[in-house]
CSV table of C-alpha atoms in Angstrom, one decimal:
chain,number,residue,atom,x,y,z
A,1,MET,CA,86.3,85.7,91.2
A,2,GLN,CA,86.3,85.3,87.5
A,3,LEU,CA,89.4,85.6,85.4
A,4,SER,CA,87.8,88.5,83.6
A,5,GLU,CA,87.7,90.4,86.9
A,6,VAL,CA,91.4,89.7,87.5
A,7,ALA,CA,92.2,91.0,84.1
A,8,GLN,CA,90.1,94.2,84.7
A,9,ALA,CA,91.9,94.7,88.1
A,10,LEU,CA,95.3,94.5,86.3
A,11,ASP,CA,94.3,96.6,83.3
A,12,PHE,CA,94.6,93.7,80.9
A,13,PRO,CA,92.3,93.2,77.9
A,14,ILE,CA,89.5,90.7,78.7
A,15,ALA,CA,90.0,87.8,76.2
A,16,GLU,CA,87.3,85.5,75.0
A,17,GLY,CA,86.4,82.9,77.6
A,18,PHE,CA,87.9,84.8,80.6
A,19,ASP,CA,84.4,85.2,82.1
A,20,GLN,CA,84.1,81.4,82.1
A,21,VAL,CA,87.2,80.8,84.2
A,22,GLU,CA,86.4,80.8,87.9
A,23,ILE,CA,89.4,81.6,90.3
A,24,THR,CA,89.0,80.0,93.7
A,25,SER,CA,92.4,80.8,95.1
A,26,VAL,CA,95.8,82.4,94.3
A,27,SER,CA,99.2,80.7,94.7
A,28,PHE,CA,102.8,81.4,93.8
A,29,ASP,CA,103.9,77.9,94.9
A,30,SER,CA,103.1,75.2,92.3
A,31,ARG,CA,103.7,72.4,94.9
A,32,SER,CA,100.9,73.6,97.3
A,33,LEU,CA,98.6,75.0,94.7
A,34,GLU,CA,95.0,73.8,94.8
A,35,PRO,CA,92.7,73.1,91.9
A,36,GLY,CA,91.0,76.3,90.6
A,37,ALA,CA,93.9,78.5,91.5
A,38,LEU,CA,95.4,81.4,89.7
A,39,PHE,CA,99.2,80.7,89.5
A,40,ILE,CA,101.5,83.7,90.0
A,41,PRO,CA,105.0,82.8,89.0
A,42,LEU,CA,107.5,85.0,90.9
A,43,VAL,CA,111.1,85.7,89.9
A,44,GLY,CA,113.6,85.2,92.7
A,45,GLU,CA,116.3,82.7,93.4
A,46,ASN,CA,114.2,80.4,91.4
A,47,ASP,CA,112.0,81.5,88.5
A,48,GLY,CA,108.4,80.5,89.1
A,49,HIS,CA,107.8,80.5,85.3
A,50,SER,CA,109.9,77.3,85.2
A,51,TYR,CA,107.2,75.5,87.2
A,52,ILE,CA,104.2,76.2,85.1
A,53,GLN,CA,103.7,72.6,84.1
A,54,SER,CA,103.7,71.6,87.8
A,55,ALA,CA,101.1,74.3,88.4
A,56,ILE,CA,98.9,72.9,85.6
A,57,ASP,CA,99.3,69.4,86.9
A,58,HIS,CA,98.1,70.6,90.3
A,59,GLY,CA,95.0,72.2,88.9
A,60,ALA,CA,95.8,75.8,88.0
A,61,VAL,CA,93.2,77.2,85.8
A,62,ALA,CA,95.0,80.4,84.8
A,63,THR,CA,98.3,82.2,85.3
A,64,LEU,CA,99.9,85.6,85.3
A,65,TRP,CA,102.9,85.7,82.9
A,66,GLN,CA,105.7,88.2,83.0
A,67,ALA,CA,106.2,89.9,79.6
A,68,ASP,CA,109.9,89.3,79.4
A,69,HIS,CA,109.3,85.5,79.4
A,70,ALA,CA,108.5,83.9,76.0
A,71,ASP,CA,106.5,80.8,75.3
A,72,LEU,CA,103.1,81.5,76.7
A,73,PRO,CA,101.6,78.5,78.5
A,74,THR,CA,98.6,76.6,77.2
A,75,LEU,CA,96.2,77.7,79.9
A,76,PRO,CA,94.6,81.2,80.0
A,77,ALA,CA,97.3,83.9,80.8
A,78,ILE,CA,97.3,87.5,81.8
A,79,VAL,CA,100.6,89.1,80.7
A,80,VAL,CA,102.1,91.6,83.1
A,81,GLU,CA,105.3,93.6,83.3
A,82,ASP,CA,106.2,92.5,86.8
A,83,SER,CA,104.5,89.5,88.4
A,84,LEU,CA,105.2,90.7,92.0
A,85,GLN,CA,103.8,94.1,91.3
A,86,ALA,CA,100.8,92.5,89.7
A,87,LEU,CA,100.3,90.3,92.8
A,88,GLN,CA,100.3,93.5,94.9
A,89,LYS,CA,98.0,95.3,92.6
A,90,LEU,CA,95.5,92.5,92.6
A,91,ALA,CA,95.7,92.3,96.4
A,92,LYS,CA,95.0,96.0,96.6
A,93,TYR,CA,92.0,95.6,94.3
A,94,TYR,CA,90.6,92.7,96.4
A,95,LEU,CA,91.2,94.6,99.6
A,96,MET,CA,89.1,97.5,98.3
A,97,LYS,CA,86.4,95.2,97.1
A,98,ILE,CA,86.0,93.3,100.4
A,99,ASN,CA,86.6,96.6,102.4
A,100,PRO,CA,87.4,95.2,105.8
A,101,LYS,CA,88.9,97.1,108.7
A,102,VAL,CA,92.7,96.6,108.6
A,103,VAL,CA,94.9,96.1,111.7
A,104,ALA,CA,98.6,96.2,110.9
A,105,VAL,CA,101.1,94.8,113.4
A,106,THR,CA,104.9,95.3,113.4
A,107,GLY,CA,107.8,95.4,115.9
A,108,SER,CA,111.2,94.0,116.5
A,109,ASN,CA,109.8,91.2,118.8
A,110,GLY,CA,106.3,90.0,119.4
A,111,LYS,CA,104.7,90.6,116.0
A,112,THR,CA,103.4,87.1,115.5
A,113,THR,CA,102.1,86.6,119.0
A,114,THR,CA,100.4,90.0,119.0
A,115,LYS,CA,98.8,89.2,115.7
A,116,ASP,CA,97.5,85.9,117.0
A,117,MET,CA,96.2,87.5,120.2
A,118,THR,CA,94.6,90.4,118.3
A,119,ALA,CA,92.9,88.1,115.9
A,120,ALA,CA,91.6,86.0,118.7
A,121,ILE,CA,90.1,89.0,120.5
A,122,LEU,CA,88.5,90.4,117.4
A,123,ALA,CA,87.1,87.0,116.3
A,124,THR,CA,84.8,87.1,119.3
A,125,THR,CA,82.7,89.8,117.5
A,126,PHE,CA,83.9,89.9,113.9
A,127,ASN,CA,84.7,87.7,110.9
A,128,VAL,CA,88.5,87.9,111.0
A,129,GLN,CA,91.3,86.9,108.6
A,130,LYS,CA,94.9,87.0,109.9
A,131,THR,CA,98.4,86.5,108.4
A,132,PHE,CA,99.2,82.8,108.1
A,133,ALA,CA,102.3,81.8,110.0
A,134,ASN,CA,104.7,84.7,109.4
A,135,PHE,CA,103.8,85.6,105.8
A,136,ASN,CA,104.7,89.2,106.6
A,137,ASN,CA,106.7,90.5,103.6
A,138,GLU,CA,106.1,92.0,100.2
A,139,ILE,CA,104.8,88.6,99.0
A,140,GLY,CA,103.1,87.4,102.2
A,141,VAL,CA,101.1,90.5,102.9
A,142,PRO,CA,99.3,90.5,99.5
A,143,MET,CA,98.8,86.7,99.9
A,144,THR,CA,97.1,87.4,103.2
A,145,LEU,CA,94.8,89.9,101.6
A,146,LEU,CA,93.9,87.6,98.7
A,147,ALA,CA,93.1,84.8,101.2
A,148,MET,CA,90.2,86.8,102.7
A,149,GLU,CA,86.8,85.3,102.6
A,150,PRO,CA,84.1,87.6,101.1
A,151,ASN,CA,82.5,88.1,104.5
A,152,THR,CA,85.8,89.2,106.2
A,153,GLU,CA,85.1,92.2,108.5
A,154,VAL,CA,88.6,92.7,109.9
A,155,VAL,CA,92.0,91.5,108.6
A,156,VAL,CA,95.0,91.4,110.9
A,157,VAL,CA,98.2,91.8,108.9
A,158,GLU,CA,101.6,91.1,110.3
A,159,MET,CA,104.3,93.2,108.7
A,160,GLY,CA,108.0,92.5,108.9
A,161,MET,CA,111.0,94.4,107.5
A,162,ASP,CA,114.7,94.2,107.3
A,163,HIS,CA,115.5,97.4,105.4
A,164,PRO,CA,114.2,101.0,105.2
A,165,GLY,CA,111.2,101.6,102.9
A,166,GLU,CA,109.8,98.1,103.3
A,167,LEU,CA,107.1,99.1,105.8
A,168,ASP,CA,106.4,102.2,103.8
A,169,ALA,CA,105.3,100.1,100.8
A,170,LEU,CA,103.4,97.6,102.9
A,171,SER,CA,101.5,100.2,104.9
A,172,LYS,CA,100.5,102.0,101.7
A,173,LEU,CA,99.4,98.7,100.2
A,174,VAL,CA,97.0,97.9,103.1
A,175,GLU,CA,96.1,101.4,104.3
A,176,PRO,CA,95.5,100.3,107.9
A,177,ASP,CA,92.8,101.6,110.2
A,178,VAL,CA,94.9,100.6,113.1
A,179,ALA,CA,98.7,100.3,113.3
A,180,VAL,CA,100.5,98.5,116.2
A,181,ILE,CA,104.2,98.7,117.1
A,182,THR,CA,105.1,96.2,119.7
A,183,MET,CA,108.6,97.3,120.6
A,184,ILE,CA,112.0,98.4,119.3
A,185,GLY,CA,114.8,95.9,119.7
A,186,GLU,CA,118.1,95.0,117.9
A,187,ALA,CA,116.7,92.7,115.1
A,188,HIS,CA,118.3,93.5,111.8
A,189,ILE,CA,120.6,96.1,113.4
A,190,GLU,CA,123.3,94.9,111.0
A,191,PHE,CA,121.4,96.9,108.3
A,192,PHE,CA,120.4,99.9,110.4
A,193,LYS,CA,123.5,100.4,112.7
A,194,GLU,CA,121.4,101.9,115.6
A,195,ARG,CA,118.1,101.5,117.3
A,196,GLY,CA,117.0,105.0,116.4
A,197,LYS,CA,117.1,104.0,112.7
A,198,ILE,CA,115.1,100.9,113.5
A,199,ALA,CA,112.5,103.0,115.2
A,200,ASP,CA,112.4,105.3,112.1
A,201,ALA,CA,111.8,102.2,109.9
A,202,LYS,CA,109.1,100.9,112.2
A,203,MET,CA,107.3,104.2,112.1
A,204,GLU,CA,106.9,103.7,108.4
A,205,ILE,CA,103.8,101.7,109.3
A,206,THR,CA,102.0,105.0,109.8
A,207,HIS,CA,102.7,106.1,106.2
A,208,GLY,CA,99.6,104.4,104.9
A,209,LEU,CA,97.6,104.8,108.1
A,210,LYS,CA,94.2,106.4,107.4
A,211,GLU,CA,93.8,110.0,108.5
A,212,ASP,CA,91.1,108.8,111.0
A,213,GLY,CA,93.3,105.8,112.0
A,214,VAL,CA,94.9,105.0,115.3
A,215,LEU,CA,98.5,104.2,116.2
A,216,ILE,CA,98.9,101.9,119.2
A,217,TYR,CA,102.4,101.6,120.4
A,218,ASN,CA,104.7,100.7,123.4
A,219,GLY,CA,104.7,103.8,125.5
A,220,ASP,CA,107.7,102.6,127.5
A,221,GLU,CA,110.0,103.1,124.5
A,222,PRO,CA,111.3,106.7,124.4
A,223,LEU,CA,112.3,106.3,120.7
A,224,LEU,CA,108.6,105.8,119.8
A,225,ARG,CA,107.3,108.5,122.0
A,226,GLU,CA,109.7,111.0,120.4
A,227,ARG,CA,108.6,110.0,116.9
A,228,THR,CA,104.8,110.2,117.5
A,229,GLN,CA,104.8,113.9,118.6
A,230,ASN,CA,103.8,115.3,115.2
A,231,LEU,CA,101.6,112.5,114.1
A,232,ILE,CA,98.2,113.7,112.9
A,233,GLN,CA,96.4,110.5,113.8
A,234,GLU,CA,95.2,109.5,117.2
A,235,THR,CA,97.7,107.5,119.3
A,236,ARG,CA,97.3,105.1,122.3
A,237,THR,CA,100.0,103.7,124.4
A,238,PHE,CA,100.4,100.4,126.4
A,239,GLY,CA,103.2,99.2,128.6
A,240,LEU,CA,104.2,98.6,132.2
A,241,ALA,CA,104.4,102.3,133.4
A,242,GLU,CA,101.5,104.2,135.0
A,243,ASN,CA,101.7,106.9,132.4
A,244,ASP,CA,100.7,104.5,129.7
A,245,GLU,CA,97.0,104.6,128.7
A,246,LEU,CA,96.8,100.8,129.2
A,247,TYR,CA,99.3,99.3,131.7
A,248,ALA,CA,99.7,96.0,133.5
A,249,GLN,CA,100.3,95.3,137.2
A,250,ASP,CA,100.9,92.3,139.4
A,251,ILE,CA,102.5,90.1,136.8
A,252,VAL,CA,103.0,86.5,137.8
A,253,SER,CA,104.3,83.9,135.4
A,254,ASP,CA,104.8,80.1,135.7
A,255,ALA,CA,105.7,77.4,133.2
A,256,GLN,CA,102.4,77.4,131.4
A,257,THR,CA,100.6,80.7,132.0
A,258,THR,CA,101.1,84.4,132.9
A,259,ASN,CA,98.6,86.3,135.0
A,260,PHE,CA,98.3,90.1,135.3
A,261,ARG,CA,95.9,92.9,136.1
A,262,VAL,CA,94.8,95.8,134.0
A,263,ALA,CA,92.8,98.8,135.0
A,264,ASN,CA,89.1,98.6,134.1
A,265,PHE,CA,89.2,94.8,134.2
A,266,ASP,CA,87.6,93.4,137.3
A,267,GLN,CA,89.5,90.1,137.2
A,268,VAL,CA,93.0,88.8,136.7
A,269,LEU,CA,93.8,88.2,133.0
A,270,THR,CA,95.6,85.0,131.9
A,271,ILE,CA,97.5,84.2,128.8
A,272,PRO,CA,98.6,80.6,128.1
A,273,MET,CA,102.3,81.5,127.8
A,274,LEU,CA,105.2,81.9,130.2
A,275,GLY,CA,107.2,85.1,130.4
A,276,ALA,CA,106.3,88.5,131.7
A,277,TYR,CA,107.5,89.9,128.3
A,278,ASN,CA,104.4,88.4,126.6
A,279,VAL,CA,102.2,90.8,128.7
A,280,ASN,CA,103.2,93.7,126.4
A,281,ASN,CA,102.0,91.7,123.4
A,282,ALA,CA,98.7,91.0,125.2
A,283,LEU,CA,98.4,94.7,126.1
A,284,ALA,CA,98.8,95.7,122.5
A,285,ALA,CA,96.0,93.2,121.5
A,286,ILE,CA,93.8,94.4,124.4
A,287,SER,CA,94.2,98.0,123.2
A,288,VAL,CA,92.9,97.0,119.7
A,289,GLY,CA,90.0,95.1,121.3
A,290,LEU,CA,89.0,98.0,123.4
A,291,LEU,CA,89.2,100.3,120.4
A,292,TYR,CA,86.7,98.1,118.6
A,293,GLN,CA,84.6,98.0,121.8
A,294,ILE,CA,85.0,94.3,122.6
A,295,GLU,CA,83.6,93.5,126.0
A,296,SER,CA,86.2,92.9,128.7
A,297,SER,CA,84.8,89.4,129.4
A,298,GLN,CA,85.3,88.4,125.8
A,299,ILE,CA,88.8,89.8,125.7
A,300,MET,CA,89.7,87.8,128.8
A,301,ALA,CA,88.2,84.6,127.4
A,302,ALA,CA,89.9,85.1,124.0
A,303,LEU,CA,93.4,85.6,125.6
A,304,LYS,CA,93.0,82.7,127.9
A,305,ASN,CA,92.4,80.3,125.0
A,306,PHE,CA,94.2,81.7,122.0
A,307,GLN,CA,96.5,79.5,119.9
A,308,VAL,CA,100.1,80.7,119.3
A,309,THR,CA,101.7,80.2,115.9
A,310,GLU,CA,104.0,77.2,115.8
A,311,ASN,CA,107.6,77.5,117.0
A,312,ARG,CA,106.8,80.7,118.9
A,313,THR,CA,107.7,80.0,122.6
A,314,GLN,CA,105.7,76.9,123.1
A,315,TRP,CA,106.1,73.8,125.2
A,316,VAL,CA,106.6,70.6,123.4
A,317,SER,CA,106.7,67.1,124.8
A,318,GLY,CA,109.8,65.0,124.3
A,319,GLN,CA,110.9,61.5,125.0
A,320,ASP,CA,110.4,60.0,128.4
A,321,GLY,CA,108.5,63.0,129.7
A,322,LEU,CA,111.0,65.6,128.7
A,323,ARG,CA,109.6,69.1,128.4
A,324,ILE,CA,111.0,71.4,125.7
A,325,LEU,CA,110.5,75.1,125.5
A,326,SER,CA,110.7,75.7,121.7
A,327,ASP,CA,111.4,79.1,120.3
A,328,VAL,CA,113.4,78.2,117.2
A,329,TYR,CA,112.0,80.6,114.6
A,330,ASN,CA,114.0,83.7,115.4
A,331,SER,CA,116.3,85.3,118.0
A,332,ASN,CA,117.9,88.6,119.0
A,333,PRO,CA,119.4,89.8,122.3
A,334,THR,CA,116.3,91.3,123.8
A,335,ALA,CA,114.1,88.3,123.0
A,336,ALA,CA,116.8,85.8,124.1
A,337,LYS,CA,117.3,87.5,127.5
A,338,GLU,CA,113.5,87.6,128.1
A,339,VAL,CA,113.1,83.9,127.4
A,340,LEU,CA,116.2,83.0,129.4
A,341,ALA,CA,114.8,85.0,132.4
A,342,ALA,CA,111.4,83.3,132.2
A,343,PHE,CA,112.9,79.8,131.6
A,344,SER,CA,115.2,80.2,134.6
A,345,GLN,CA,112.1,80.5,136.9
A,346,VAL,CA,110.3,77.4,135.6
A,347,PRO,CA,110.0,74.7,138.4
A,348,THR,CA,111.6,71.3,137.6
A,349,ASP,CA,112.5,68.1,139.3
A,350,GLY,CA,115.6,67.9,137.1
A,351,ARG,CA,117.9,70.3,135.4
A,352,ARG,CA,117.3,73.4,133.3
A,353,ILE,CA,119.2,73.1,130.0
A,354,ALA,CA,119.5,75.9,127.5
A,355,VAL,CA,120.4,75.3,123.9
A,356,LEU,CA,121.3,78.7,122.3
A,357,GLY,CA,122.2,79.2,118.7
A,358,ASP,CA,123.7,82.2,116.9
A,359,MET,CA,121.6,85.4,116.6
A,360,LEU,CA,122.1,86.6,113.0
A,361,GLU,CA,122.0,90.0,111.4
A,362,LEU,CA,123.6,91.9,114.4
A,363,GLY,CA,126.5,93.4,112.4
A,364,ASP,CA,129.7,94.6,114.0
A,365,ASP,CA,128.2,94.4,117.6
A,366,ALA,CA,127.4,90.7,117.2
A,367,PRO,CA,130.3,89.4,119.5
A,368,GLU,CA,129.4,91.8,122.3
A,369,MET,CA,125.6,91.2,121.9
A,370,HIS,CA,126.1,87.4,122.2
A,371,ALA,CA,128.3,87.8,125.2
A,372,SER,CA,125.7,90.0,126.9
A,373,LEU,CA,123.4,87.0,127.3
A,374,ALA,CA,125.6,85.9,130.1
A,375,GLU,CA,123.8,88.4,132.4
A,376,LYS,CA,120.8,86.1,132.3
A,377,ILE,CA,122.7,82.8,132.8
A,378,VAL,CA,123.3,81.8,136.4
A,379,GLY,CA,124.6,78.4,137.4
A,380,ASP,CA,122.1,77.7,140.1
A,381,LYS,CA,119.3,78.4,137.7
A,382,LEU,CA,120.7,77.0,134.4
A,383,ALA,CA,122.7,73.8,135.0
A,384,VAL,CA,123.9,73.3,131.4
A,385,VAL,CA,124.2,75.5,128.3
A,386,TYR,CA,124.7,74.0,124.8
A,387,LEU,CA,126.0,76.8,122.6
A,388,TYR,CA,125.8,76.4,118.8
A,389,GLY,CA,127.5,78.5,116.2
A,390,SER,CA,130.7,80.6,115.8
A,391,LEU,CA,129.2,83.7,117.4
A,392,MET,CA,128.2,81.8,120.5
A,393,ALA,CA,131.9,81.3,121.3
A,394,ASN,CA,131.7,84.8,122.6
A,395,LEU,CA,129.1,83.8,125.2
A,396,ALA,CA,131.0,80.7,126.1
A,397,GLN,CA,134.1,82.8,126.9
A,398,LYS,CA,132.0,85.4,128.8
A,399,LEU,CA,130.5,82.7,131.0
A,400,ARG,CA,133.9,81.3,131.8
A,401,ASP,CA,135.2,84.8,132.6
A,402,GLN,CA,132.4,85.5,135.1
A,403,GLY,CA,132.8,82.1,136.8
A,404,TYR,CA,129.7,80.4,135.6
A,405,THR,CA,129.4,77.2,137.7
A,406,GLY,CA,127.3,75.1,135.2
A,407,GLN,CA,128.4,73.0,132.3
A,408,ILE,CA,129.3,74.7,129.0
A,409,HIS,CA,129.3,72.9,125.6
A,410,HIS,CA,130.1,74.7,122.4
A,411,TYR,CA,129.7,73.4,118.8
A,412,PRO,CA,130.5,75.1,115.5
A,413,LYS,CA,127.7,75.2,113.0
A,414,GLU,CA,128.9,72.2,111.0
A,415,GLU,CA,128.6,70.0,114.1
A,416,GLN,CA,124.8,70.0,114.6
A,417,THR,CA,124.7,66.2,114.4
A,418,LYS,CA,127.2,65.9,117.3
A,419,LEU,CA,125.2,68.5,119.2
A,420,ILE,CA,122.1,66.4,118.8
A,421,ALA,CA,123.8,63.2,119.7
A,422,ASP,CA,125.3,64.7,122.9
A,423,LEU,CA,122.0,66.2,123.9
A,424,GLN,CA,120.1,63.0,123.5
A,425,GLN,CA,122.7,61.2,125.6
A,426,ASP,CA,122.6,63.9,128.3
A,427,VAL,CA,119.0,64.8,128.9
A,428,THR,CA,116.6,62.8,131.1
A,429,GLY,CA,112.8,62.9,131.4
A,430,LYS,CA,113.0,65.1,134.5
A,431,ASP,CA,114.9,67.8,132.7
A,432,ILE,CA,113.5,70.8,130.9
A,433,VAL,CA,115.2,72.1,127.7
A,434,MET,CA,115.0,75.5,126.1
A,435,LEU,CA,115.8,76.0,122.4
A,436,LYS,CA,116.4,79.5,121.0
A,437,ALA,CA,118.2,80.7,117.9
A,438,SER,CA,117.8,82.5,114.6
A,439,HIS,CA,116.0,80.4,112.1
A,440,GLY,CA,119.1,80.2,109.9
A,441,MET,CA,120.7,77.9,112.6
A,442,HIS,CA,117.9,75.4,112.1
A,443,LEU,CA,117.4,74.3,115.7
A,444,GLU,CA,114.1,72.8,114.6
A,445,ASN,CA,116.3,69.8,113.7
A,446,VAL,CA,117.3,69.6,117.4
A,447,LEU,CA,113.6,69.8,118.4
A,448,THR,CA,112.6,67.0,116.1
A,449,ALA,CA,115.4,64.8,117.5
A,450,LEU,CA,114.4,65.4,121.1
A,451,LYS,CA,110.8,64.7,120.3
A,452,ALA,CA,111.6,61.3,118.8
């Protein structure tokens, strides 16, 4: 794309020489910017305008520049009132230019896995672009759109939110052909106070859904069934109940894989992940595949071999043969209980050890919600629990009260170094270790230490 086209998309006068500047990528981070990029300095905790020289040094050929900032840089610049709004406007223009089908995915849990599964299935037939990592907010979604190759036929966009109105804006930006809601949990309940309001916010993904679009949602969630009654678009459900349009049966999970059956599929389906809870994510992706008339054999092959985004419930090898189940990106009560239940069934010659960190953004109910994890922790299944963070003290007390027979270790947040040292001293190559916490607890540091 030439800079003159960018200017036209943003209603900026085309200056002399703009048609000679070729834009090969877009970046808001001067550190990872590639030569030929359009630099978009965003204003947040740090002001991106302060890093214009770094962007130039890394090869930026043009920049957007917010009008309230003086001292225009030396390279070609398009002046805008708000650089974030300009980023979104440019992304909308590019989306309309490429004109792919848009699949938007949201939900309290399972967004990233469902996005990865959906993209893998669709890629058997179409040229597919998907959200990188978890770039799922007001910045990440437009960056996903602008990363599309010109031949993109379907873009799979993950959408996150932590306040009302966020999905409304993102949905209207991408105008999905298909919207997917994986489930309603307790994530961000600090800001919503109740699950019903979380469901209302998740339903905002339909606000930009095309009139002939389709909403695919978890039919086992009454809060979603209630809220889809008056939707004008087509709806399809998935889940574990027979009244769902697509439902799974005969679920069997081991350490590495989960197998299940679905009506209309002659053979057992396999996903390379432990945990029956991941079957719902697969069902959502299968529903999208069937909607786009992907052959069942292609769906099965894609699911069996898909690659999960890093730090999303994956096995990692540690020292001396240690196996680590890493899920350190995020946590909430529903997700933590599901992973604990699955981990407790994994065969091992040694001990099962769970390392659990605080679950953030749970509001006034946080103490009770942390304590509730005790229902999934049994001494003959989990030999040792390492609890990290002030909120996990509630779980430690609950375990003691209910007579948990395993070992309990608890550390305040400032003692991560001690936690790591004690873990390294305790674990053996025969053990298996599970890591689960909100990202703000930084259990990735524990993972790095155990891998060393």
